[in-house]
PDB file of C-alpha atoms in Angstrom:
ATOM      1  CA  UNK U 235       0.638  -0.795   1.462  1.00  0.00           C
ATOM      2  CA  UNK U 236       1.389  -1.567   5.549  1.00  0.00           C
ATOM      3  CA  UNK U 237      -1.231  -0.106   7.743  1.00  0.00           C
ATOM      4  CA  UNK U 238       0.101   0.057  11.086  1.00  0.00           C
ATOM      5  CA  UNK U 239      -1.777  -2.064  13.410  1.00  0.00           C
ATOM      6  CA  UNK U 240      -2.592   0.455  15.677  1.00  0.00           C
ATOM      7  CA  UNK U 241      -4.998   2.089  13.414  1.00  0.00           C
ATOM      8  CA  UNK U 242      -7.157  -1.128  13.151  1.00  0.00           C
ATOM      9  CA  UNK U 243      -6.863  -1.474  16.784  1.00  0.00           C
ATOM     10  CA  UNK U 244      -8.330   1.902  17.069  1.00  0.00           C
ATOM     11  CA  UNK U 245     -10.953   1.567  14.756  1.00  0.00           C
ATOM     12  CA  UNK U 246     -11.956  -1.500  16.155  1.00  0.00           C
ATOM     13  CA  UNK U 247     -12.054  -0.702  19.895  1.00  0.00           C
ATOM     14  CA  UNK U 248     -14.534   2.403  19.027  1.00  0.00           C
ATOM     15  CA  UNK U 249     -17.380   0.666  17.927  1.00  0.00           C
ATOM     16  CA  UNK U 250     -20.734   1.278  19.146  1.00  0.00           C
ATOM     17  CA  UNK U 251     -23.036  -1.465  20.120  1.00  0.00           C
ATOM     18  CA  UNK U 252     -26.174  -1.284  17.982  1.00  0.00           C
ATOM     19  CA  UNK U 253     -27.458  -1.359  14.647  1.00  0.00           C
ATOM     20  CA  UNK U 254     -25.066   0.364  11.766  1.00  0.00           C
ATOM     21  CA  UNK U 255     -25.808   4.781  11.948  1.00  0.00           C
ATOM     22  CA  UNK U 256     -22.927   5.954  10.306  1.00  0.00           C
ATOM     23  CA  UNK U 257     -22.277   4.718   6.778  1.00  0.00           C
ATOM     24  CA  UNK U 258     -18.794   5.932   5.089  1.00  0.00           C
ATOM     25  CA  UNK U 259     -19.887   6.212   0.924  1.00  0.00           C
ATOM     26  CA  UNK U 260     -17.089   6.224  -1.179  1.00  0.00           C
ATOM     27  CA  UNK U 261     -18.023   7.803  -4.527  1.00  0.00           C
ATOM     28  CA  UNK U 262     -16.811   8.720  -7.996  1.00  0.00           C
ATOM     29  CA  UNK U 263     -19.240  10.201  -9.898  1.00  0.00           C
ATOM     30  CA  UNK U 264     -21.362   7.113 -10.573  1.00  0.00           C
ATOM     31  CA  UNK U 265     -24.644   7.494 -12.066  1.00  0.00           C
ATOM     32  CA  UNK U 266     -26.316   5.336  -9.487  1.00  0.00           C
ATOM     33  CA  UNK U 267     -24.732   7.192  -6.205  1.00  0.00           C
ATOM     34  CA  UNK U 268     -27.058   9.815  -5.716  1.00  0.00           C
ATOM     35  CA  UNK U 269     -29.646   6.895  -5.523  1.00  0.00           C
ATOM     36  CA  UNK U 270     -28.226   5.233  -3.387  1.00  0.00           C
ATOM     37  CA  UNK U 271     -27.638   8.153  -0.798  1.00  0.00           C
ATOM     38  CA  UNK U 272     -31.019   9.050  -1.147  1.00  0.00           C
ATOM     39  CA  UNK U 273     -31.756   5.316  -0.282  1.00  0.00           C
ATOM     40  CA  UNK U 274     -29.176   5.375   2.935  1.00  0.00           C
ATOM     41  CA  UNK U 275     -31.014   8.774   3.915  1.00  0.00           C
ATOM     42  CA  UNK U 276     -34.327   7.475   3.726  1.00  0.00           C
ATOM     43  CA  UNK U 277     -32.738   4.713   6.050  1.00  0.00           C
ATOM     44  CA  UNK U 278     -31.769   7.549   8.410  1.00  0.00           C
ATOM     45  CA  UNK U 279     -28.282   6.846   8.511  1.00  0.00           C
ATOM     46  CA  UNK U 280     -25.910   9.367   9.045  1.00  0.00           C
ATOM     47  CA  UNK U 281     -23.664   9.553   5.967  1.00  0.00           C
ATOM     48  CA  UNK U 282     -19.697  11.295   4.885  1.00  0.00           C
ATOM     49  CA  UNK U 283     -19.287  11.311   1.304  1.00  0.00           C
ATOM     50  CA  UNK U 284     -15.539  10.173   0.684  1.00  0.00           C
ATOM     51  CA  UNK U 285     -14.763  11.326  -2.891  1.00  0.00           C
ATOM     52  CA  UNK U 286     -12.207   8.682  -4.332  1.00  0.00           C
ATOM     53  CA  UNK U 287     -10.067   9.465  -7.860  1.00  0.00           C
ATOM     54  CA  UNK U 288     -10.435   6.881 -10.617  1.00  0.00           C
ATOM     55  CA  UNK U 289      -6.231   6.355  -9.941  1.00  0.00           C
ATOM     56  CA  UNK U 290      -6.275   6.125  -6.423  1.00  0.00           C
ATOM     57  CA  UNK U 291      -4.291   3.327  -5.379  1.00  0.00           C
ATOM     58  CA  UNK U 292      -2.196   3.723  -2.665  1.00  0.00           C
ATOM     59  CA  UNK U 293      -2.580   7.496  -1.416  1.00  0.00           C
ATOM     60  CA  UNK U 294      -6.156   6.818  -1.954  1.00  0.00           C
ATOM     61  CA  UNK U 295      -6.157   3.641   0.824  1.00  0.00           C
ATOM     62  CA  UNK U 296      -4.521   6.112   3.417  1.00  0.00           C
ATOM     63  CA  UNK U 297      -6.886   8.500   2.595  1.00  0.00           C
ATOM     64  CA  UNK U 298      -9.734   6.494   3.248  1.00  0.00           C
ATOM     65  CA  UNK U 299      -8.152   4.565   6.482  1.00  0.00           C
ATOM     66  CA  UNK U 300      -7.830   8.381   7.440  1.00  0.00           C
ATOM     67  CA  UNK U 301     -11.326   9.047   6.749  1.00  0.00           C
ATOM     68  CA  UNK U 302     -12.399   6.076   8.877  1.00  0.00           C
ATOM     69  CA  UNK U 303     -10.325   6.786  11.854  1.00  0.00           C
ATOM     70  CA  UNK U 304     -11.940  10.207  11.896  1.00  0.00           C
ATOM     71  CA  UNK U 305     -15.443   9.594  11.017  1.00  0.00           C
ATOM     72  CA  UNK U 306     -15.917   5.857  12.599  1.00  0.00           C
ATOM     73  CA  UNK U 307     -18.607   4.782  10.503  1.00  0.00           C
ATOM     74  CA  UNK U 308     -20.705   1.338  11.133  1.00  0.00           C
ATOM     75  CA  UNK U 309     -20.067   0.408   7.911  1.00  0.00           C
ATOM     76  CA  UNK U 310     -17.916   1.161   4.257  1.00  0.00           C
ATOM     77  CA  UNK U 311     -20.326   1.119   1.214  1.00  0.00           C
ATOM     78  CA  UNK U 312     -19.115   1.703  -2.991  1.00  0.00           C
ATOM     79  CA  UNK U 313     -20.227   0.649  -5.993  1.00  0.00           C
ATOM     80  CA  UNK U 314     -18.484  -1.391  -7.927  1.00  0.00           C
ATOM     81  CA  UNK U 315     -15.422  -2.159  -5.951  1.00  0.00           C
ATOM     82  CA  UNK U 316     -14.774   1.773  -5.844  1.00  0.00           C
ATOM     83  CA  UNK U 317     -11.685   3.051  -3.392  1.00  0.00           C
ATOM     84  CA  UNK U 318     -10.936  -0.791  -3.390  1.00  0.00           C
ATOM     85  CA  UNK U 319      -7.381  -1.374  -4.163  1.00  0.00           C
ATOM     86  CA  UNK U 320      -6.237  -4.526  -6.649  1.00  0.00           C
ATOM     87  CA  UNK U 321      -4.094  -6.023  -3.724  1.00  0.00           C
ATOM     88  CA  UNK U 322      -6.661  -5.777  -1.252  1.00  0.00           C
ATOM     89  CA  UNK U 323      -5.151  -3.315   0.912  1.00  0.00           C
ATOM     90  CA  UNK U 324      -8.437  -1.578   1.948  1.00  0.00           C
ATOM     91  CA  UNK U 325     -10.340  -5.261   2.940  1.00  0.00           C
ATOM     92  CA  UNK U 326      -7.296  -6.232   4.991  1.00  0.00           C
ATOM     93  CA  UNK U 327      -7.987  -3.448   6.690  1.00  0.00           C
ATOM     94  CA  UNK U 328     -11.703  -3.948   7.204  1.00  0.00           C
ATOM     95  CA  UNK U 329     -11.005  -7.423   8.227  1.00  0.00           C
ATOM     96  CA  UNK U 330      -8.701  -6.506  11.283  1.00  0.00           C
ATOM     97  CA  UNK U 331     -10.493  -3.295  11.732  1.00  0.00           C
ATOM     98  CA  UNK U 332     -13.953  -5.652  12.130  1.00  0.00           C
ATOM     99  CA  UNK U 333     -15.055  -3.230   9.870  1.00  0.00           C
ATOM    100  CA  UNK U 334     -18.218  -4.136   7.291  1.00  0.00           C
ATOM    101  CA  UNK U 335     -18.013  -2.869   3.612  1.00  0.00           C
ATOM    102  CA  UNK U 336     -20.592  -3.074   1.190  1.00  0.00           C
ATOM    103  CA  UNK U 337     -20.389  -2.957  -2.613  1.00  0.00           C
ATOM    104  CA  UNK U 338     -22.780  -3.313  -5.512  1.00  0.00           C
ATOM    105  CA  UNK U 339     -22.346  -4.449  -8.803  1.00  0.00           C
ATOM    106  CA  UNK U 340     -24.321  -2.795 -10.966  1.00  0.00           C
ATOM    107  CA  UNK U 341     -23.632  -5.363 -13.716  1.00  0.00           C
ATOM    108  CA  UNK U 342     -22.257  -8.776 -13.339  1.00  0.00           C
ATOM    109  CA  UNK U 343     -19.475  -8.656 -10.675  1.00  0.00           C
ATOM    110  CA  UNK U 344     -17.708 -11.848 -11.979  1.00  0.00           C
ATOM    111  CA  UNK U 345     -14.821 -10.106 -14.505  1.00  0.00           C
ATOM    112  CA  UNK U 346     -14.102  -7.997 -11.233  1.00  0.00           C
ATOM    113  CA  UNK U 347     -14.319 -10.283  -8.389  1.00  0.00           C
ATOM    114  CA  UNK U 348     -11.711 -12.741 -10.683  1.00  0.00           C
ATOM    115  CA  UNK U 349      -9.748  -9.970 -10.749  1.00  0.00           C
ATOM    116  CA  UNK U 350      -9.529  -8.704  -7.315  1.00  0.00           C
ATOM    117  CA  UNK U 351      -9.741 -12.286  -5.043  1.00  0.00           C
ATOM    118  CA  UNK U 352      -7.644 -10.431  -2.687  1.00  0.00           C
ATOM    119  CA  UNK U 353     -11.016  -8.350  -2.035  1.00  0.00           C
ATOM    120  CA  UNK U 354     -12.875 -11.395  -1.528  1.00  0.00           C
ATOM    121  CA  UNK U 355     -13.483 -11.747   2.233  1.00  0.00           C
ATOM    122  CA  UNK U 356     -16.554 -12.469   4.787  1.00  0.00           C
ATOM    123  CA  UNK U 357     -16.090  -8.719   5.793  1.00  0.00           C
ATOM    124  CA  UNK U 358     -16.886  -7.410   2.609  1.00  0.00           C
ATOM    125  CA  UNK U 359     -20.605  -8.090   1.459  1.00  0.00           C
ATOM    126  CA  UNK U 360     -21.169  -7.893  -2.463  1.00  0.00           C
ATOM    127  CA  UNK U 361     -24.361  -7.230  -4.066  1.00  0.00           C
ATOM    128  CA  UNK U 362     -25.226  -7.203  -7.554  1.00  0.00           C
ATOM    129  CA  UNK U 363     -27.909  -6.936 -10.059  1.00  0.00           C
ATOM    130  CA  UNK U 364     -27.157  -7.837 -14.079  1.00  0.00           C
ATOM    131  CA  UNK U 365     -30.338  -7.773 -16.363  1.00  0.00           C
TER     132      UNK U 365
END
């Protein structure tokens, strides 16, 4: 999918200077999400709940640049590489957008992240926890 430059230009130009307030979650019914925007809350960041379909591909990337460009957030945050797209659509944006996501692994990332190396990139912070 081609995102038109202008849209990353835009995002980028509109940052604020400070530390991260808005935070755009992208969920899908994971069992863990309601922790974890109880845990951004607590934070006091100011949070938009982007609902993402388990085959969103595509339509779901312009739905989300959409969702950016409207609600500017500081930062992207999923679990498990949710609303990420196997060609990496959605971190090329984030890289020319200067835009930091976030995703945890709730188990071990590694099947995934082989996967998906077009989603490997130094704008896109992955956390994970395997027991």
């Amino acid at each position: 999918m081609e995102i038109p430059d202008r849209v990353s230009r835009f995002v980028r130009d509109r940052r604020r200077p400070g530390s991260p307030r808005r935070v755009l979650f992208l969920r899908q019914g994971h069992f863990l999400e309601e922790e974890c925007l109880g845990a951004l809350q607590t934070l006091g960041l100011c949070l938009q709940e982007f609902p993402v379909d388990q085959d969103d591909e595509g339509p779901g990337i312009s739905r989300i640049i959409a969702a950016v460009a409207e609600f500017l957030p500081d930062f992207l945050f999923s679990l498990n590489y949710i609303g990420f797209d196997q060609a990496g659509g959605l971190t090329s944006f984030l890289e020319r957008s200067r835009l930091p996501g976030a995703t945890w692994f709730v188990g071990n990332p590694e099947m995934i992240i082989r996967a998906c190396p077009e989603n490997v990139s130094e704008w896109v912070a992955v956390f994970a926890q395997d027991q």
